[in-house]
Short mmCIF file of C-alpha atoms and ligand atoms in Angstrom, two decimals:
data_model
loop_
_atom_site.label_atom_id
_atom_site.label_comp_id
_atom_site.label_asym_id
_atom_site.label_seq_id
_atom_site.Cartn_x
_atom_site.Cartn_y
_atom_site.Cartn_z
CA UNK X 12 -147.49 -55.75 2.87
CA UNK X 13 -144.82 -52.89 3.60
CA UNK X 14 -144.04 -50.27 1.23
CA UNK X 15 -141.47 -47.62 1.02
CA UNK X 16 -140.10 -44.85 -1.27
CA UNK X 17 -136.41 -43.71 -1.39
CA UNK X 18 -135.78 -46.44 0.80
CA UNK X 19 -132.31 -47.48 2.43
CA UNK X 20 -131.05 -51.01 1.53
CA UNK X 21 -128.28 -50.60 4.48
CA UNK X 22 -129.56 -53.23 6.49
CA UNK X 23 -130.58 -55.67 3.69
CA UNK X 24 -127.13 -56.21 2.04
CA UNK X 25 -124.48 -57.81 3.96
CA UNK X 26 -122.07 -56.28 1.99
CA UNK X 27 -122.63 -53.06 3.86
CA UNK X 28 -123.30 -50.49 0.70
CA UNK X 29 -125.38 -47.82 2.32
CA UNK X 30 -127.46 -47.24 -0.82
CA UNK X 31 -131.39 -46.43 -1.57
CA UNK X 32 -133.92 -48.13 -3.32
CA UNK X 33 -136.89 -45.77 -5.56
CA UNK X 34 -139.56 -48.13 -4.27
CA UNK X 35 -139.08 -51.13 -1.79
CA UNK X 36 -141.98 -53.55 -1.27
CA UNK X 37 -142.16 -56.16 1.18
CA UNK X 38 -144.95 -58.99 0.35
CA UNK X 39 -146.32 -61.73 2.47
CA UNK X 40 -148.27 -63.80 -0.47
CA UNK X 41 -148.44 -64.55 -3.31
CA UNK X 42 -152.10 -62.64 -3.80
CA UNK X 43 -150.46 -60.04 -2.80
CA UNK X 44 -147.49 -60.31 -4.87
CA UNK X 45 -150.21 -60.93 -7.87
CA UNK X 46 -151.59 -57.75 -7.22
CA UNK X 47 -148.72 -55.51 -7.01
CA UNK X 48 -147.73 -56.45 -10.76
CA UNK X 49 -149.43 -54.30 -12.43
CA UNK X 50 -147.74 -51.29 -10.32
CA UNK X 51 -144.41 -52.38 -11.53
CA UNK X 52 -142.91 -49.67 -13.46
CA UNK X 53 -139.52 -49.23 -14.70
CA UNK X 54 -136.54 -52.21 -12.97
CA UNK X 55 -137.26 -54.62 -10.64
CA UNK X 56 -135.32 -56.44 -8.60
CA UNK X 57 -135.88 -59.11 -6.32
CA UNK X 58 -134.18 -59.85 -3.19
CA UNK X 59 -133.85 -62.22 -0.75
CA UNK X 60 -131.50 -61.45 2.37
CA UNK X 61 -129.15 -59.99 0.26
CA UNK X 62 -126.32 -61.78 1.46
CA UNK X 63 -124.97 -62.54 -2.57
CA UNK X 64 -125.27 -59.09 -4.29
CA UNK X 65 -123.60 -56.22 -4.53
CA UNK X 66 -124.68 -53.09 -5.43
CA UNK X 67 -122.66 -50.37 -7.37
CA UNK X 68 -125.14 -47.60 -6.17
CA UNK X 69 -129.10 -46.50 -5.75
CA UNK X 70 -131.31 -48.52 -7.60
CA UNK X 71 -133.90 -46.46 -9.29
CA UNK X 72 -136.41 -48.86 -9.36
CA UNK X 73 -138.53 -51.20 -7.53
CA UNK X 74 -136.83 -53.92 -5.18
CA UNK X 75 -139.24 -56.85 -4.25
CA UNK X 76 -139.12 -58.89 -1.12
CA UNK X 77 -140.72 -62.18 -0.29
CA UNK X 78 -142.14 -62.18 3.38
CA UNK X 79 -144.08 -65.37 2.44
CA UNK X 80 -143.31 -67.83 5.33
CA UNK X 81 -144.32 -71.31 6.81
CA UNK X 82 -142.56 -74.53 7.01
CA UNK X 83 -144.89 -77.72 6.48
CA UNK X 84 -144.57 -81.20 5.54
CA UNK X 85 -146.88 -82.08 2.59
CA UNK X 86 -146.06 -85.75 1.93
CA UNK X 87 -144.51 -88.24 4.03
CA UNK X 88 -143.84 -92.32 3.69
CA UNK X 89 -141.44 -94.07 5.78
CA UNK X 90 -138.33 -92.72 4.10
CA UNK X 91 -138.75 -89.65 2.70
CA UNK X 92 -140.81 -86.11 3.62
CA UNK X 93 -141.65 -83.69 0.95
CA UNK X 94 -141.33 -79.99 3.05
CA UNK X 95 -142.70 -77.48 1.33
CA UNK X 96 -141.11 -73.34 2.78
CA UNK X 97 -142.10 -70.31 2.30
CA UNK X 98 -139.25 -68.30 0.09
CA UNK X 99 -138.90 -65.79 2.80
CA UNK X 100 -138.20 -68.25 5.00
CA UNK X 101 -134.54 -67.62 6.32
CA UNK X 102 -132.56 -70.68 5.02
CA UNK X 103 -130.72 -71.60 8.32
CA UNK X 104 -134.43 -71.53 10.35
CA UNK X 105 -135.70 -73.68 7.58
CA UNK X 106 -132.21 -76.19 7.91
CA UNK X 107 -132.80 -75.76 11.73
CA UNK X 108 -136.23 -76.75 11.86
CA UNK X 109 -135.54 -80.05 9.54
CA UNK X 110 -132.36 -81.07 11.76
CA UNK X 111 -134.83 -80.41 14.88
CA UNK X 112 -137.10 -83.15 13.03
CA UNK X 113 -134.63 -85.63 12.22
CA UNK X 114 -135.27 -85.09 8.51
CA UNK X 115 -131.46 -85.22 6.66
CA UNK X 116 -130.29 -83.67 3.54
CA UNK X 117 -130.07 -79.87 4.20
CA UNK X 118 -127.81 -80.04 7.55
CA UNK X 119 -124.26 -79.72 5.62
CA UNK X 120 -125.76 -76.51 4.39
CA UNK X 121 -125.99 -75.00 7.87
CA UNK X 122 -125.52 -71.46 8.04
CA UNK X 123 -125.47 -70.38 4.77
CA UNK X 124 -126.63 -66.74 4.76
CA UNK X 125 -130.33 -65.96 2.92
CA UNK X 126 -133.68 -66.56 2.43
CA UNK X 127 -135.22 -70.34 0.94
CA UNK X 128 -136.11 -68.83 -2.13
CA UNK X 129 -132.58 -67.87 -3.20
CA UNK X 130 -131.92 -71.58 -2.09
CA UNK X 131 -133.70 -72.31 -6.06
CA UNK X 132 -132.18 -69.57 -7.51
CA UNK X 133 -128.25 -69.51 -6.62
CA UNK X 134 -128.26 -73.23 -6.38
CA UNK X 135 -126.49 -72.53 -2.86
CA UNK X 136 -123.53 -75.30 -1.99
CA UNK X 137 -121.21 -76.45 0.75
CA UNK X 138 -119.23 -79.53 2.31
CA UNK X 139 -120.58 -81.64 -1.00
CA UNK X 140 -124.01 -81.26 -1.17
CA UNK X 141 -125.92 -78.43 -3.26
CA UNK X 142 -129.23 -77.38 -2.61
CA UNK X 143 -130.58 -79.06 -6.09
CA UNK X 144 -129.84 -82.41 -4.56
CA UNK X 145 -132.92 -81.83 -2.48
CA UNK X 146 -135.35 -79.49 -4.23
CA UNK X 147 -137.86 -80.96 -4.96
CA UNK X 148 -140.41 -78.56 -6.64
CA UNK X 149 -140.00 -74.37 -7.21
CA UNK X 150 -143.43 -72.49 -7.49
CA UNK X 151 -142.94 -69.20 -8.69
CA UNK X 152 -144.92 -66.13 -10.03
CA UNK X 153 -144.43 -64.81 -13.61
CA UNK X 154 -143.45 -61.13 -13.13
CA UNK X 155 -145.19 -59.92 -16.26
CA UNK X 156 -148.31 -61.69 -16.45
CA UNK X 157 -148.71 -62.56 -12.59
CA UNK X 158 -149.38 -66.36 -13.29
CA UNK X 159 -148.00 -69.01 -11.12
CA UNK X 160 -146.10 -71.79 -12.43
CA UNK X 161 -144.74 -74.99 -10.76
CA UNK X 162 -140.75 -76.32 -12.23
CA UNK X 163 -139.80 -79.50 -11.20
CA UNK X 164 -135.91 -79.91 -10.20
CA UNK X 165 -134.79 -80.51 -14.17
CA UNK X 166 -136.84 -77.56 -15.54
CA UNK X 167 -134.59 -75.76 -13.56
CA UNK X 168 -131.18 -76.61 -15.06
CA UNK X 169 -129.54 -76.69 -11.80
CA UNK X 170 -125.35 -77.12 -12.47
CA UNK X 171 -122.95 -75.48 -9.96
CA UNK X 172 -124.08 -72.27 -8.50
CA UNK X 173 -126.13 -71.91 -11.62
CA UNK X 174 -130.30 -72.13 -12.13
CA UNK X 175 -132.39 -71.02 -15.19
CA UNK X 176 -133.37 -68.73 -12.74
CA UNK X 177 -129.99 -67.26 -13.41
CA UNK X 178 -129.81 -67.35 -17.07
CA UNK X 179 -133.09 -67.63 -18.97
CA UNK X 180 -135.45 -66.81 -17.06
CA UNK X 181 -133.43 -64.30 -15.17
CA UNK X 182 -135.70 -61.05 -13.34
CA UNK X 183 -138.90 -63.19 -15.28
CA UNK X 184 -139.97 -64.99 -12.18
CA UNK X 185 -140.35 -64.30 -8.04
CA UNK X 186 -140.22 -67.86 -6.29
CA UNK X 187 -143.00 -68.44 -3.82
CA UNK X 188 -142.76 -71.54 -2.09
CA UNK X 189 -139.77 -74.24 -2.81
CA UNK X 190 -140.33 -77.91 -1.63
CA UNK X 191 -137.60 -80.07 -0.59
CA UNK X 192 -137.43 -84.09 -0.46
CA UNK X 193 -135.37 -84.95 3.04
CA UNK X 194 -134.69 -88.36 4.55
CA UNK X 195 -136.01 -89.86 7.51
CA UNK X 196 -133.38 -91.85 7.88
CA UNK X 197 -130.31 -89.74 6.89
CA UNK X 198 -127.26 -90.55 4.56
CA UNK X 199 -124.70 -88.80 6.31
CA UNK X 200 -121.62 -86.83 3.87
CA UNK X 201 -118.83 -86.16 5.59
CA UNK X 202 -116.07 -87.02 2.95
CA UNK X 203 -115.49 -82.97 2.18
CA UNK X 204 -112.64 -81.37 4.47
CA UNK X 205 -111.81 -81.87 8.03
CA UNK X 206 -115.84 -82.95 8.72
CA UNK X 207 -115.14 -86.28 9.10
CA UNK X 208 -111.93 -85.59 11.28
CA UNK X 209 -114.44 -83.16 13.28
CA UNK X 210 -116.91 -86.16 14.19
CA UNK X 211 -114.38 -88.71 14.56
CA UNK X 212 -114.55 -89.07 18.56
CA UNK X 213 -118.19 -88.74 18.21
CA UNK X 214 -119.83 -92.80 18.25
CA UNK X 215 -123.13 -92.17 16.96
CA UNK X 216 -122.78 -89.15 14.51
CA UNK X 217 -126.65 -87.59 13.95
CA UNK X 218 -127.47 -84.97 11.79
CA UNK X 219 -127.58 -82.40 15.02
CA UNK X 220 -124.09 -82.81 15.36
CA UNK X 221 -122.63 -82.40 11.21
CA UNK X 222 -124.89 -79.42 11.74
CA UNK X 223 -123.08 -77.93 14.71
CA UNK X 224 -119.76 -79.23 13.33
CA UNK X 225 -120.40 -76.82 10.08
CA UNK X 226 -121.39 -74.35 12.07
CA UNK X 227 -118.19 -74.44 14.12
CA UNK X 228 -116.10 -74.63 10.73
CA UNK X 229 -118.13 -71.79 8.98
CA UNK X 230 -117.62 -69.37 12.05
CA UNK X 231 -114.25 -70.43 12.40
CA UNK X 232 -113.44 -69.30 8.80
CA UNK X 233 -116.16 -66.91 7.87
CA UNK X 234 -116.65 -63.22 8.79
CA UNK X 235 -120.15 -62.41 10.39
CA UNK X 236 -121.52 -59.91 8.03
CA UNK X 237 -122.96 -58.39 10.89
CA UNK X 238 -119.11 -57.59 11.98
CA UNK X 239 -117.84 -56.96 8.56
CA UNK X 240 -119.29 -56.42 5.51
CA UNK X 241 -119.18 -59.43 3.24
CA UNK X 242 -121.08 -61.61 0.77
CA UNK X 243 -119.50 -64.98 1.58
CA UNK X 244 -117.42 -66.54 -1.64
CA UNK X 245 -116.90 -63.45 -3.86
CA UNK X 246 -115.58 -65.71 -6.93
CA UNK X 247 -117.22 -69.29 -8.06
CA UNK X 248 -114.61 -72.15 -7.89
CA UNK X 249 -113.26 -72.62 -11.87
CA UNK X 250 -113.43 -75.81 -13.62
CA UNK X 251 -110.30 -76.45 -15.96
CA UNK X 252 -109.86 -79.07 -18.48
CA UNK X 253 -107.24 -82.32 -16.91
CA UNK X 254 -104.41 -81.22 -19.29
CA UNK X 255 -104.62 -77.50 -17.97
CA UNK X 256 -104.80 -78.79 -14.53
CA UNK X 257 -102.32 -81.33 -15.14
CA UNK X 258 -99.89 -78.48 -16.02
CA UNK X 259 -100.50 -76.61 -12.76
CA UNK X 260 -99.90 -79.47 -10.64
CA UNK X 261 -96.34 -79.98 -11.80
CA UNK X 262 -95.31 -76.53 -10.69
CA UNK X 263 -98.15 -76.50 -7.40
CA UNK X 264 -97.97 -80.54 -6.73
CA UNK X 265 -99.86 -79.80 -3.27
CA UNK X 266 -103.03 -77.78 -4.89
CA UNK X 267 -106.01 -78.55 -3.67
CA UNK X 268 -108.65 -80.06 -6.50
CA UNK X 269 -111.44 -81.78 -6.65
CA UNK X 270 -112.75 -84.04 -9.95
CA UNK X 271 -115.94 -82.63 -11.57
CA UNK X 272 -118.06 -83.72 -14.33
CA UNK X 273 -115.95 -81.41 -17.28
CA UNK X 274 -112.67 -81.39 -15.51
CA UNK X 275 -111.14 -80.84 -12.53
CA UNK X 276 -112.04 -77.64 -9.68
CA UNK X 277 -109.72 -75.50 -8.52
CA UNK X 278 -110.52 -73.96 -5.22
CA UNK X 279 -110.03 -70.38 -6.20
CA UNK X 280 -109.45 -69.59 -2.53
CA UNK X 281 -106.18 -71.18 -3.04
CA UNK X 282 -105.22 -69.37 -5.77
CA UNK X 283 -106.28 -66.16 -4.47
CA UNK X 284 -103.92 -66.57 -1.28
CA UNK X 285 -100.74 -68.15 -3.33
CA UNK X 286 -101.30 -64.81 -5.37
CA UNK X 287 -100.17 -63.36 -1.97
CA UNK X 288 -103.57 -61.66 -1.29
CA UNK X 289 -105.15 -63.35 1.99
CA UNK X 290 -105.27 -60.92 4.19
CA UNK X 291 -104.13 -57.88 2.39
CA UNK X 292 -106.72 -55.13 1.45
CA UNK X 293 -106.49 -51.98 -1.71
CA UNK X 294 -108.06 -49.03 0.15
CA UNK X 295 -111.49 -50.23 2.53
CA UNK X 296 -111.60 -53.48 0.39
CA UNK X 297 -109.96 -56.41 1.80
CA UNK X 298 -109.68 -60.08 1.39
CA UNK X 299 -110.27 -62.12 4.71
CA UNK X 300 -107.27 -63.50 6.55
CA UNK X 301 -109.08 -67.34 6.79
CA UNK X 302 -110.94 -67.13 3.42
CA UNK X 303 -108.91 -65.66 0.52
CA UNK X 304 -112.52 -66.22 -1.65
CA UNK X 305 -113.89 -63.58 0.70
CA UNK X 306 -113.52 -60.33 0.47
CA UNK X 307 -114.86 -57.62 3.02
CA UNK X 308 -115.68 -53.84 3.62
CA UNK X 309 -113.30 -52.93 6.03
CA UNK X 310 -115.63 -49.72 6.73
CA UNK X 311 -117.28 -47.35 4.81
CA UNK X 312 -115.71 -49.59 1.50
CA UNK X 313 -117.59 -48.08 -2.22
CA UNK X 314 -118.47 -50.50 -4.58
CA UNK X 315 -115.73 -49.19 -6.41
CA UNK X 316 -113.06 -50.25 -3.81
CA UNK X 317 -114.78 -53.69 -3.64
CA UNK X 318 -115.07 -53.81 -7.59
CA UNK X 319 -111.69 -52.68 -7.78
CA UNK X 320 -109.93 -55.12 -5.58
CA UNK X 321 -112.26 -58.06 -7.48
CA UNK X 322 -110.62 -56.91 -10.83
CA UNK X 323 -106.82 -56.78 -9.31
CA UNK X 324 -107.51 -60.26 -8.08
CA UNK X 325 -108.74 -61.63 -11.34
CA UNK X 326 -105.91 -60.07 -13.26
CA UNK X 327 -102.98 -61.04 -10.91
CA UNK X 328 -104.56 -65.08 -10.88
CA UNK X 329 -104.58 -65.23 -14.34
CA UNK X 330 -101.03 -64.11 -14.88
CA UNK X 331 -100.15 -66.90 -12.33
CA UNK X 332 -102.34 -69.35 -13.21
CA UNK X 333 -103.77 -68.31 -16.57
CA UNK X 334 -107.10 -68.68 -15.21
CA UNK X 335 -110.31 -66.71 -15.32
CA UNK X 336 -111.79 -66.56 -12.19
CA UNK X 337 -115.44 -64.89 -11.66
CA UNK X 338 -117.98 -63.53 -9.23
CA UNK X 339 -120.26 -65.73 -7.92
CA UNK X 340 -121.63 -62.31 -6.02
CA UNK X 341 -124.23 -60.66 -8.39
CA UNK X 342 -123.22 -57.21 -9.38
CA UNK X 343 -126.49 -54.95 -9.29
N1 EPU P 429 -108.08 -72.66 0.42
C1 EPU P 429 -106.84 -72.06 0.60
N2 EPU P 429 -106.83 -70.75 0.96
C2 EPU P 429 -107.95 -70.03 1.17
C3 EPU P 429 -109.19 -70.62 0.97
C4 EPU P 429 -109.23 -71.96 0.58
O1 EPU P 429 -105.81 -72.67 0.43
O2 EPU P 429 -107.82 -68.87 1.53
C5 EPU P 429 -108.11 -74.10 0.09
C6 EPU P 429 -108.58 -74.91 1.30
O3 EPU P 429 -107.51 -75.26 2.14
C7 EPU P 429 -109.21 -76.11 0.66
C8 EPU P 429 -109.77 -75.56 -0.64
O4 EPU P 429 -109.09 -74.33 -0.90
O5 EPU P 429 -108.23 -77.06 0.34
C9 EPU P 429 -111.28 -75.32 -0.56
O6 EPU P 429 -111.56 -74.42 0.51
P1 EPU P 429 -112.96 -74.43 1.30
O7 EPU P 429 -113.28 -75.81 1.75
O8 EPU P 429 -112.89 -73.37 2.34
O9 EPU P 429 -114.03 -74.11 0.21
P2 EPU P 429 -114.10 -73.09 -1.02
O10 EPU P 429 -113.94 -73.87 -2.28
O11 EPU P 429 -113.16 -71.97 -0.81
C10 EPU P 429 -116.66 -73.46 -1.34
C11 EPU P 429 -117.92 -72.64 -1.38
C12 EPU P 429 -118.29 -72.14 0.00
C13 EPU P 429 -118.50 -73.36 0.89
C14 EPU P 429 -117.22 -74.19 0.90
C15 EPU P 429 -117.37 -75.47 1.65
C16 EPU P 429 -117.91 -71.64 -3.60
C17 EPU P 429 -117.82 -70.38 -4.40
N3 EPU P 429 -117.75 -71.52 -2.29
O12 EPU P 429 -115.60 -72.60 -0.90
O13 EPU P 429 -119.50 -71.44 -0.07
O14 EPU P 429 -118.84 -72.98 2.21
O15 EPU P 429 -116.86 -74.54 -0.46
O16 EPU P 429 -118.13 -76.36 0.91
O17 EPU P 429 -118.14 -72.70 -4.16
C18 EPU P 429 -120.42 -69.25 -0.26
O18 EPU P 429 -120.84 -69.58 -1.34
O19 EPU P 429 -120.60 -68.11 0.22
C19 EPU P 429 -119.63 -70.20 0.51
C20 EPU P 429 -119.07 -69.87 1.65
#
């Protein structure tokens, strides 16, 4: 275990905010995490990589992180092969290790910044598949009374970038270990975007190579954190109903969409660069030239700036589109 006071939370936000925490505590089980409980005084927060969250300023009380690790199969019959990670487990080892095994179902979610637990909580997404497709169990510790409980995938409420975790249950639990259901013999989605153009000289596509090919497409389009500040999509994709999209479409007949349970998705992305703002920037805040749903610290960028620019954005789309468009990035 690792323990700090007035601790600086530079290098564990992506988003660059050079801010302090009162009491940082790094954990490697879940006895451990059991027995720091009753120590817990005042806010907690728990992190994962902190590649989602952004924080306004210090936070005065105690930031949690999981340093629980291990990847190991539990169960296995010809098909399928229960995994069960660690939550501080960095999600792209985790999706490395299970391509390196021939076990599908996590590769189209190569690269995604964080840790496996925040794979339970945020519900992460990309190129059609969602992490809830493949959890398979979430065992978590109660943060008041320190007892562990096990949720199987519907206890958890899972919808689009949403978990109980999230709502309900919110700050109440630290996730421990998640468990994941892959296929030895792998379905292969490649119907979102250019993936399928991507592969198409390729005779024998394997999981190895839709993993490299998102790779190539996420680098292609994403900033590296590590260059610039950023928390990947700042804003969650809205869902409008048909007649409200219908509407749009006469004026924007080439918008991009795609048909959800509810209604129909509108890349916000889109929306975000017709508004004129891909590339453009208020003060150290700016919005990345490939990825208008991105927005980065240009350097040395306050919350404020970022907060700022997030609030111009939403107004200006919903004079255009009469849309609401929100942060998918968790405000701390
Ligand atoms: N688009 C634009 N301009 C932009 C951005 C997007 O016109 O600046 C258009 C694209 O051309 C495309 C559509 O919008 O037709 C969707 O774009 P993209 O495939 O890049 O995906 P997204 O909807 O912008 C979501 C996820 C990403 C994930 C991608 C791929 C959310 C909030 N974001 O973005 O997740 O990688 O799909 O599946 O749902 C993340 O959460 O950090 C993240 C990167």
């Amino acid at each position: 275990m690792k323990e700090y006071n007035d601790y600086s939370l530079l290098n564990h936000n992506t988003f660059g905010m050079d801010v302090c925490a009162k009491r940082y505590v790094e954990y490697d089980s879940e006895r451990e995490l059991q027995a720091l409980i009753p120590t817990l005084k005042g806010d907690v927060l728990h992190m994962g990589g902190g590649s989602n969250l952004l924080f306004k300023g210090d936070f005065e009380g105690t930031v949690l992180h999981s340093a629980i690790k291990g990847v190991e199969v539990e169960e296995e019959n010809e098909r399928e092969v229960l995994v069960r990670a660690g939550a501080g487990v960095v999600w792209d080892d985790f999706v490395a290790w299970a391509v390196e095994h021939g076990y599908g179902g996590v590769e189209n979610l190569s690269l995604i910044p964080g840790e496996v637990g925040a794979s339970a909580v945020q519900n992460i997404g990309a190129y059609g598949v969602e992490a809830k497709d493949v959890i398979a169990l979430v065992e978590a510790i109660a943060l008041q009374s320190g007892q562990k409980r096990c949720f199987g995938t519907a206890e958890c409420d899972y919808a689009y970038r949403q978990s109980i975790f999230k709502k309900e249950w919110k700050g109440k639990y630290a996730i421990t270990y998640v468990t994941y259901r892959l296929q030895k013999e792998p379905v292969l989605k490649l119907e979102y975007g250019n993936i399928k153009a991507m592969l198409a000289d390729k005779a024998n596509v394997t999981i190895a190579d839709v993993r490299q090919a998102i790779i190539d497409i996420r680098n292609a389009k994403l900033p590296d954190p590590k260059v610039q500040g950023n928390a990947g999509s700042f804003f969650m994709n809205p869902v409008v109903s048909r007649e409200k999209f219908l509407a749009i479409q006469k004026d924007y007949p080439r918008m991009p969409y795609y048909e959800v349970e509810g209604g129909v998705k509108i890349p916000a992305g889109w929306m975000i660069e017709q508004c004129g703002w891909k590339g453009k920037s208020l003060g150290r805040a700016g919005v990345h030239d490939k990825q208008a749903l991105v927005l980065v610290n240009l350097g040395g960028a306050t919350s404020e700036e970022i907060i700022t620019l997030c609030n111009t954005i939403c107004c200006d789309v919903k004079e255009r589109f009469g849309i609401d468009i929100h942060p998918e990035v968790n405000l701390i």
